[in-house]
mmCIF file of C-alpha atoms in Angstrom:
data_model
loop_
_atom_site.group_PDB
_atom_site.id
_atom_site.type_symbol
_atom_site.label_atom_id
_atom_site.label_comp_id
_atom_site.label_asym_id
_atom_site.label_seq_id
_atom_site.Cartn_x
_atom_site.Cartn_y
_atom_site.Cartn_z
ATOM 1 C CA MET A 1 -42.826 -19.161 22.062
ATOM 2 C CA GLY A 2 -41.738 -15.583 21.424
ATOM 3 C CA SER A 3 -42.068 -13.639 18.178
ATOM 4 C CA PHE A 4 -39.233 -11.809 16.439
ATOM 5 C CA ALA A 5 -38.791 -8.755 14.253
ATOM 6 C CA ILE A 6 -35.530 -8.883 12.302
ATOM 7 C CA ILE A 7 -34.348 -5.511 11.031
ATOM 8 C CA MET A 8 -32.086 -5.453 7.985
ATOM 9 C CA PRO A 9 -30.620 -2.219 6.557
ATOM 10 C CA VAL A 10 -29.598 -2.634 2.920
ATOM 11 C CA PHE A 11 -27.142 -0.592 0.904
ATOM 12 C CA ASN A 12 -25.831 -2.082 -2.355
ATOM 13 C CA LYS A 13 -25.620 -5.694 -1.191
ATOM 14 C CA MET A 14 -27.320 -7.428 -4.117
ATOM 15 C CA ASP A 15 -24.666 -10.164 -4.284
ATOM 16 C CA TYR A 16 -25.413 -11.393 -0.762
ATOM 17 C CA LEU A 17 -28.966 -10.281 -0.114
ATOM 18 C CA ASN A 18 -30.614 -13.584 -1.004
ATOM 19 C CA GLN A 19 -28.453 -15.466 1.473
ATOM 20 C CA ALA A 20 -29.195 -12.993 4.250
ATOM 21 C CA ILE A 21 -32.959 -13.057 3.702
ATOM 22 C CA ASP A 22 -33.055 -16.838 3.297
ATOM 23 C CA SER A 23 -31.255 -17.258 6.617
ATOM 24 C CA VAL A 24 -34.241 -15.557 8.260
ATOM 25 C CA ILE A 25 -36.952 -17.319 6.270
ATOM 26 C CA ASN A 26 -35.440 -20.761 6.870
ATOM 27 C CA GLN A 27 -35.094 -20.480 10.640
ATOM 28 C CA THR A 28 -36.061 -23.509 12.726
ATOM 29 C CA LEU A 29 -38.493 -21.122 14.394
ATOM 30 C CA ASP A 30 -41.422 -20.958 11.984
ATOM 31 C CA PHE A 31 -41.137 -17.869 9.782
ATOM 32 C CA ARG A 32 -44.853 -17.493 9.069
ATOM 33 C CA GLU A 33 -45.842 -17.935 12.699
ATOM 34 C CA ASN A 34 -43.093 -16.244 14.687
ATOM 35 C CA ILE A 35 -41.014 -13.892 12.523
ATOM 36 C CA GLU A 36 -41.366 -10.631 10.633
ATOM 37 C CA LEU A 37 -38.542 -9.301 8.483
ATOM 38 C CA ILE A 38 -38.237 -5.526 8.155
ATOM 39 C CA ILE A 39 -36.001 -4.414 5.285
ATOM 40 C CA ILE A 40 -34.852 -0.805 4.996
ATOM 41 C CA ASN A 41 -33.324 -0.086 1.588
ATOM 42 C CA ASP A 42 -31.056 2.805 2.499
ATOM 43 C CA GLY A 43 -30.594 4.357 -0.935
ATOM 44 C CA SER A 44 -29.153 1.380 -2.824
ATOM 45 C CA THR A 45 -28.173 2.032 -6.430
ATOM 46 C CA ASP A 46 -27.724 -1.603 -7.479
ATOM 47 C CA ASN A 47 -30.419 -4.279 -7.908
ATOM 48 C CA SER A 48 -31.019 -4.682 -4.175
ATOM 49 C CA SER A 49 -34.432 -3.064 -4.590
ATOM 50 C CA LEU A 50 -35.555 -5.678 -7.125
ATOM 51 C CA ILE A 51 -34.487 -8.557 -4.899
ATOM 52 C CA CYS A 52 -36.234 -7.094 -1.860
ATOM 53 C CA LYS A 53 -39.462 -6.517 -3.771
ATOM 54 C CA GLN A 54 -39.461 -10.100 -5.031
ATOM 55 C CA TYR A 55 -39.292 -11.399 -1.473
ATOM 56 C CA LYS A 56 -41.932 -8.904 -0.372
ATOM 57 C CA GLU A 57 -44.290 -10.212 -3.070
ATOM 58 C CA ARG A 58 -43.640 -13.780 -1.958
ATOM 59 C CA TYR A 59 -44.230 -13.053 1.739
ATOM 60 C CA PRO A 60 -46.509 -9.981 1.815
ATOM 61 C CA ASN A 61 -47.677 -10.591 5.389
ATOM 62 C CA HIS A 62 -44.273 -11.325 6.874
ATOM 63 C CA ILE A 63 -41.891 -8.918 5.149
ATOM 64 C CA LYS A 64 -42.066 -5.142 5.448
ATOM 65 C CA TYR A 65 -40.059 -3.144 2.945
ATOM 66 C CA VAL A 66 -39.358 0.575 2.645
ATOM 67 C CA GLU A 67 -36.941 2.666 0.614
ATOM 68 C CA THR A 68 -35.179 5.717 2.020
ATOM 69 C CA ASP A 69 -32.422 8.116 1.090
ATOM 70 C CA ASN A 70 -28.944 7.088 2.148
ATOM 71 C CA ASN A 71 -29.227 8.174 5.794
ATOM 72 C CA GLY A 72 -26.858 5.596 7.253
ATOM 73 C CA PRO A 73 -27.346 2.288 9.086
ATOM 74 C CA GLY A 74 -28.228 3.887 12.416
ATOM 75 C CA ALA A 75 -31.165 5.814 10.986
ATOM 76 C CA ALA A 76 -32.246 2.758 8.981
ATOM 77 C CA ARG A 77 -32.283 0.544 12.070
ATOM 78 C CA ASN A 78 -34.201 3.153 14.070
ATOM 79 C CA LEU A 79 -36.802 3.355 11.306
ATOM 80 C CA GLY A 80 -37.047 -0.419 11.341
ATOM 81 C CA CYS A 81 -37.670 -0.387 15.089
ATOM 82 C CA LYS A 82 -40.571 2.017 14.563
ATOM 83 C CA MET A 83 -42.115 -0.468 12.121
ATOM 84 C CA VAL A 84 -42.073 -3.459 14.472
ATOM 85 C CA SER A 85 -45.503 -5.029 14.887
ATOM 86 C CA GLU A 86 -47.304 -5.066 18.201
ATOM 87 C CA HIS A 87 -47.164 -8.864 18.350
ATOM 88 C CA SER A 88 -43.361 -9.081 18.155
ATOM 89 C CA ASP A 89 -41.593 -9.642 21.470
ATOM 90 C CA TYR A 90 -37.973 -9.304 20.402
ATOM 91 C CA ILE A 91 -35.992 -7.248 17.893
ATOM 92 C CA GLY A 92 -32.871 -8.578 16.193
ATOM 93 C CA PHE A 93 -30.402 -6.923 13.829
ATOM 94 C CA LEU A 94 -28.941 -8.494 10.692
ATOM 95 C CA ASP A 95 -26.766 -6.810 8.071
ATOM 96 C CA ALA A 96 -27.609 -7.494 4.442
ATOM 97 C CA ASP A 97 -24.358 -9.300 3.633
ATOM 98 C CA ASP A 98 -24.375 -11.480 6.763
ATOM 99 C CA THR A 99 -26.398 -14.533 7.772
ATOM 100 C CA LEU A 100 -27.875 -16.160 10.855
ATOM 101 C CA GLU A 101 -27.357 -19.760 11.875
ATOM 102 C CA LEU A 102 -30.692 -21.429 11.174
ATOM 103 C CA ASN A 103 -31.325 -22.184 14.851
ATOM 104 C CA ALA A 104 -30.428 -18.659 16.016
ATOM 105 C CA LEU A 105 -33.906 -17.350 16.805
ATOM 106 C CA GLU A 106 -34.946 -20.560 18.524
ATOM 107 C CA LYS A 107 -31.854 -20.308 20.742
ATOM 108 C CA VAL A 108 -32.467 -16.631 21.512
ATOM 109 C CA ASP A 109 -36.107 -17.312 22.351
ATOM 110 C CA HIS A 110 -35.074 -20.034 24.795
ATOM 111 C CA PHE A 111 -32.401 -17.788 26.306
ATOM 112 C CA PHE A 112 -34.777 -14.913 27.027
ATOM 113 C CA SER A 113 -37.232 -17.337 28.633
ATOM 114 C CA GLU A 114 -34.505 -18.554 31.012
ATOM 115 C CA TYR A 115 -32.412 -15.478 31.861
ATOM 116 C CA PRO A 116 -33.505 -12.113 33.360
ATOM 117 C CA VAL A 117 -31.771 -9.804 30.899
ATOM 118 C CA ASP A 118 -33.097 -7.548 28.138
ATOM 119 C CA LEU A 119 -30.285 -7.700 25.578
ATOM 120 C CA ALA A 120 -28.351 -10.675 24.240
ATOM 121 C CA ILE A 121 -25.791 -11.410 21.538
ATOM 122 C CA LEU A 122 -24.705 -14.302 19.332
ATOM 123 C CA PRO A 123 -21.143 -15.520 18.767
ATOM 124 C CA ILE A 124 -19.688 -14.020 15.592
ATOM 125 C CA LYS A 125 -17.939 -16.099 12.969
ATOM 126 C CA TYR A 126 -16.094 -14.498 10.079
ATOM 127 C CA VAL A 127 -16.707 -15.801 6.554
ATOM 128 C CA ASP A 128 -14.312 -14.877 3.745
ATOM 129 C CA SER A 129 -14.952 -14.870 -0.010
ATOM 130 C CA LYS A 130 -13.942 -18.537 -0.251
ATOM 131 C CA GLY A 131 -16.385 -19.581 2.445
ATOM 132 C CA VAL A 132 -13.674 -20.181 5.040
ATOM 133 C CA ILE A 133 -15.064 -19.650 8.542
ATOM 134 C CA LYS A 134 -13.009 -18.273 11.431
ATOM 135 C CA GLU A 135 -13.916 -17.571 15.030
ATOM 136 C CA HIS A 136 -14.012 -13.996 16.265
ATOM 137 C CA ALA A 137 -11.324 -13.283 18.864
ATOM 138 C CA LEU A 138 -13.978 -12.353 21.432
ATOM 139 C CA ASN A 139 -15.853 -15.646 21.169
ATOM 140 C CA TYR A 140 -14.110 -16.853 24.328
ATOM 141 C CA ARG A 141 -17.027 -15.162 26.113
ATOM 142 C CA PHE A 142 -19.259 -18.029 25.002
ATOM 143 C CA ARG A 143 -17.147 -20.922 26.306
ATOM 144 C CA LYS A 144 -18.979 -21.059 29.639
ATOM 145 C CA GLY A 145 -22.348 -21.572 27.949
ATOM 146 C CA ASP A 146 -25.437 -19.390 28.067
ATOM 147 C CA ARG A 147 -25.035 -16.764 30.767
ATOM 148 C CA ILE A 148 -25.281 -13.104 31.720
ATOM 149 C CA ILE A 149 -22.140 -10.973 31.600
ATOM 150 C CA ASN A 150 -21.734 -7.984 33.905
ATOM 151 C CA ILE A 151 -19.295 -5.517 32.367
ATOM 152 C CA LEU A 152 -18.226 -4.209 35.779
ATOM 153 C CA GLU A 153 -17.021 -7.701 36.674
ATOM 154 C CA GLU A 154 -15.758 -8.861 33.248
ATOM 155 C CA TYR A 155 -14.203 -5.730 31.813
ATOM 156 C CA SER A 156 -12.566 -7.563 28.891
ATOM 157 C CA ALA A 157 -15.901 -8.947 27.624
ATOM 158 C CA ILE A 158 -16.406 -6.093 25.166
ATOM 159 C CA HIS A 159 -18.882 -6.014 22.297
ATOM 160 C CA TYR A 160 -19.366 -3.560 19.444
ATOM 161 C CA TYR A 161 -21.376 -5.119 16.570
ATOM 162 C CA ALA A 162 -25.062 -4.503 15.882
ATOM 163 C CA GLY A 163 -25.327 -7.710 13.878
ATOM 164 C CA GLY A 164 -26.371 -10.578 16.114
ATOM 165 C CA VAL A 165 -27.752 -8.300 18.834
ATOM 166 C CA PHE A 166 -31.245 -9.048 20.128
ATOM 167 C CA ILE A 167 -33.276 -6.861 22.455
ATOM 168 C CA LYS A 168 -36.631 -7.126 24.118
ATOM 169 C CA LYS A 169 -38.952 -4.786 22.276
ATOM 170 C CA LYS A 170 -39.694 -2.857 25.449
ATOM 171 C CA LEU A 171 -36.171 -1.391 25.405
ATOM 172 C CA TYR A 172 -36.961 0.551 22.257
ATOM 173 C CA GLU A 173 -40.497 1.381 23.366
ATOM 174 C CA ASN A 174 -39.173 2.768 26.664
ATOM 175 C CA ASN A 175 -36.411 4.774 24.942
ATOM 176 C CA GLN A 176 -33.726 2.662 26.592
ATOM 177 C CA PHE A 177 -32.128 1.572 23.330
ATOM 178 C CA SER A 178 -31.773 3.220 19.941
ATOM 179 C CA PHE A 179 -29.041 3.789 17.388
ATOM 180 C CA VAL A 180 -26.879 6.872 17.160
ATOM 181 C CA THR A 181 -27.376 8.718 13.871
ATOM 182 C CA SER A 182 -24.770 11.465 14.245
ATOM 183 C CA ILE A 183 -21.922 9.231 13.001
ATOM 184 C CA SER A 184 -21.825 6.861 10.038
ATOM 185 C CA TYR A 185 -19.128 4.527 11.304
ATOM 186 C CA TRP A 186 -18.977 2.777 14.707
ATOM 187 C CA GLU A 187 -22.531 3.930 15.401
ATOM 188 C CA ASP A 188 -23.443 0.390 16.453
ATOM 189 C CA ALA A 189 -20.589 0.201 18.972
ATOM 190 C CA LEU A 190 -21.495 3.587 20.435
ATOM 191 C CA SER A 191 -25.176 2.657 20.643
ATOM 192 C CA PHE A 192 -24.595 -0.752 22.213
ATOM 193 C CA ASN A 193 -22.095 0.488 24.782
ATOM 194 C CA ARG A 194 -24.130 3.563 25.627
ATOM 195 C CA TYR A 195 -26.775 1.092 26.746
ATOM 196 C CA LEU A 196 -24.274 -1.020 28.700
ATOM 197 C CA ILE A 197 -22.897 1.948 30.619
ATOM 198 C CA GLU A 198 -26.408 2.500 31.959
ATOM 199 C CA ASN A 199 -27.433 -1.133 32.433
ATOM 200 C CA ASN A 200 -24.171 -3.107 32.820
ATOM 201 C CA ASP A 201 -25.524 -6.546 31.791
ATOM 202 C CA TYR A 202 -25.936 -8.467 28.550
ATOM 203 C CA GLY A 203 -26.543 -12.102 27.693
ATOM 204 C CA VAL A 204 -24.518 -14.486 25.535
ATOM 205 C CA VAL A 205 -26.354 -17.167 23.561
ATOM 206 C CA THR A 206 -24.339 -20.261 22.673
ATOM 207 C CA ASP A 207 -24.629 -23.181 20.229
ATOM 208 C CA THR A 208 -25.538 -20.903 17.331
ATOM 209 C CA ALA A 209 -23.828 -18.149 15.330
ATOM 210 C CA TYR A 210 -23.947 -14.886 13.419
ATOM 211 C CA TYR A 211 -21.906 -15.117 10.206
ATOM 212 C CA TYR A 212 -20.122 -11.872 9.404
ATOM 213 C CA ARG A 213 -18.829 -11.499 5.876
ATOM 214 C CA ARG A 214 -15.273 -10.238 5.445
ATOM 215 C CA GLU A 215 -14.268 -9.656 1.861
ATOM 216 C CA ASP A 216 -10.711 -10.174 0.609
ATOM 217 C CA ASN A 217 -11.062 -7.575 -2.143
ATOM 218 C CA GLY A 218 -11.066 -4.431 -0.018
ATOM 219 C CA HIS A 219 -14.792 -3.826 -0.388
ATOM 220 C CA SER A 220 -15.920 -4.548 3.149
ATOM 221 C CA LEU A 221 -17.315 -1.548 5.013
ATOM 222 C CA VAL A 222 -14.645 -1.803 7.708
ATOM 223 C CA ASP A 223 -11.709 -1.923 5.278
ATOM 224 C CA GLU A 224 -13.004 0.960 3.166
ATOM 225 C CA SER A 225 -13.472 3.148 6.230
ATOM 226 C CA TRP A 226 -9.739 3.788 6.678
ATOM 227 C CA GLY A 227 -9.819 6.208 3.770
ATOM 228 C CA ASN A 228 -12.987 7.827 5.057
ATOM 229 C CA MET A 229 -13.216 10.976 7.175
ATOM 230 C CA ALA A 230 -15.472 9.004 9.509
ATOM 231 C CA ARG A 231 -12.295 7.574 11.029
ATOM 232 C CA PHE A 232 -11.007 11.090 11.657
ATOM 233 C CA ASN A 233 -14.188 12.154 13.433
ATOM 234 C CA LEU A 234 -14.507 8.912 15.381
ATOM 235 C CA LEU A 235 -12.123 9.930 18.155
ATOM 236 C CA ASP A 236 -14.226 12.911 19.229
ATOM 237 C CA ASN A 237 -17.669 11.703 18.139
ATOM 238 C CA GLY A 238 -17.328 8.073 19.192
ATOM 239 C CA TYR A 239 -14.542 7.274 21.645
ATOM 240 C CA LYS A 240 -14.800 10.565 23.555
ATOM 241 C CA LYS A 241 -18.581 10.167 23.800
ATOM 242 C CA LEU A 242 -18.153 6.865 25.651
ATOM 243 C CA ILE A 243 -15.535 8.409 27.915
ATOM 244 C CA ASP A 244 -17.918 11.245 28.794
ATOM 245 C CA LEU A 245 -20.812 8.844 29.414
ATOM 246 C CA SER A 246 -18.681 6.719 31.731
ATOM 247 C CA LEU A 247 -17.435 9.777 33.616
ATOM 248 C CA ALA A 248 -21.006 11.021 34.049
ATOM 249 C CA LYS A 249 -22.267 7.652 35.280
ATOM 250 C CA PHE A 250 -19.360 6.414 37.402
ATOM 251 C CA GLY A 251 -17.088 9.402 37.932
ATOM 252 C CA THR A 252 -14.337 7.507 36.142
ATOM 253 C CA VAL A 253 -13.667 5.706 32.891
ATOM 254 C CA ILE A 254 -14.489 2.149 33.905
ATOM 255 C CA PRO A 255 -12.092 -0.658 32.912
ATOM 256 C CA TYR A 256 -14.611 -2.034 30.399
ATOM 257 C CA ILE A 257 -14.579 1.230 28.416
ATOM 258 C CA GLN A 258 -10.802 1.492 28.714
ATOM 259 C CA TYR A 259 -10.429 -2.015 27.322
ATOM 260 C CA LEU A 260 -12.866 -1.286 24.491
ATOM 261 C CA LEU A 261 -10.982 1.874 23.523
ATOM 262 C CA VAL A 262 -7.575 0.191 23.546
ATOM 263 C CA TYR A 263 -8.985 -2.696 21.499
ATOM 264 C CA HIS A 264 -10.051 -0.262 18.792
ATOM 265 C CA ILE A 265 -7.597 2.596 18.963
ATOM 266 C CA LYS A 266 -4.673 0.230 18.409
ATOM 267 C CA LEU A 267 -5.993 -0.283 14.875
ATOM 268 C CA TYR A 268 -4.837 3.236 14.030
ATOM 269 C CA LEU A 269 -1.270 2.100 14.706
ATOM 270 C CA TYR A 270 -1.295 -0.789 12.252
ATOM 271 C CA LYS A 271 0.961 0.090 9.323
ATOM 272 C CA LYS A 272 -1.597 -0.679 6.606
ATOM 273 C CA ASN A 273 -4.357 1.290 8.307
ATOM 274 C CA SER A 274 -2.249 4.263 9.373
ATOM 275 C CA LYS A 275 -0.784 4.696 5.900
ATOM 276 C CA ILE A 276 -4.235 4.874 4.298
ATOM 277 C CA PHE A 277 -5.627 7.040 7.061
ATOM 278 C CA MET A 278 -2.837 9.593 7.455
ATOM 279 C CA THR A 279 -2.436 10.173 3.715
ATOM 280 C CA SER A 280 -6.145 11.005 3.505
ATOM 281 C CA LEU A 281 -5.683 13.957 5.899
ATOM 282 C CA ASN A 282 -4.203 17.374 5.266
ATOM 283 C CA GLU A 283 -1.607 18.852 7.634
ATOM 284 C CA GLU A 284 -4.147 20.660 9.809
ATOM 285 C CA GLU A 285 -6.263 17.530 10.134
ATOM 286 C CA ARG A 286 -3.246 15.409 11.034
ATOM 287 C CA GLU A 287 -2.304 17.808 13.821
ATOM 288 C CA LYS A 288 -5.856 17.808 15.151
ATOM 289 C CA PHE A 289 -5.966 14.018 15.013
ATOM 290 C CA ILE A 290 -2.759 13.696 17.039
ATOM 291 C CA VAL A 291 -4.157 16.001 19.743
ATOM 292 C CA SER A 292 -7.413 14.025 19.901
ATOM 293 C CA PHE A 293 -5.519 10.729 19.945
ATOM 294 C CA ILE A 294 -3.406 11.847 22.904
ATOM 295 C CA ASN A 295 -6.494 13.079 24.755
ATOM 296 C CA ILE A 296 -8.132 9.670 24.375
ATOM 297 C CA ILE A 297 -5.009 7.802 25.492
ATOM 298 C CA ARG A 298 -4.973 9.840 28.713
ATOM 299 C CA TYR A 299 -8.026 7.944 29.905
ATOM 300 C CA VAL A 300 -6.668 4.455 29.330
#
């Protein structure tokens, strides 16, 4: 039976924090025997700190808790990786407003014991404010059961969330996997796919789930980002980075990266998103964005 370190960055998620932490504590895999929870409070200004400290007091030997300035989720996750205990075999990532299916770690443990791969993911299910659950569009990847996906063979099997990703600890120890800290949005997608360009394979774990919260009130991180300059910088600092990595590795932009870019860049064309985004830019920025957008499209 393997042991897990679950890393949770927290920034102003007091309304959902209990549910997230409880989904780790109540796993079918014994929490006290097989799990450590590492919470990085990334500069929260609400009562997240109080909630975290209460859990830390309750489970002093199984929860690690630190407070940092608001350095972003990538830096928080990297710090969490540095804090993983020697006895932990696997590292998993959970956002503070999301939850794990209670059998998730047991399923991941079984998967890694059966399949020769160092990184695996869970199916993602969206949960809205009313508790309605919907399947993610990319969950078709899980219909064939537990398996290993090779991105050179299944170019449409893209992935870009940190939540629900599990790695063998050796990947971090050997500097094969870490999170990008130079961007504050899409850093998980860039980090995950930077790894895949080099290694090509990842596993899919079925019969469990990662529950991703999507708010209807405009307060989800993804929705808010359309008015953020992070979206403006993403073309050069995110999309172009993956293009350059693929060119360096393969001499071309592989179909997997092309598919990933089209899947995301089309969001800029949605009326709701483009209206918010374009009105947040001045004339010079809009012109620069159009040039960058065209340069990205050239590769797909």
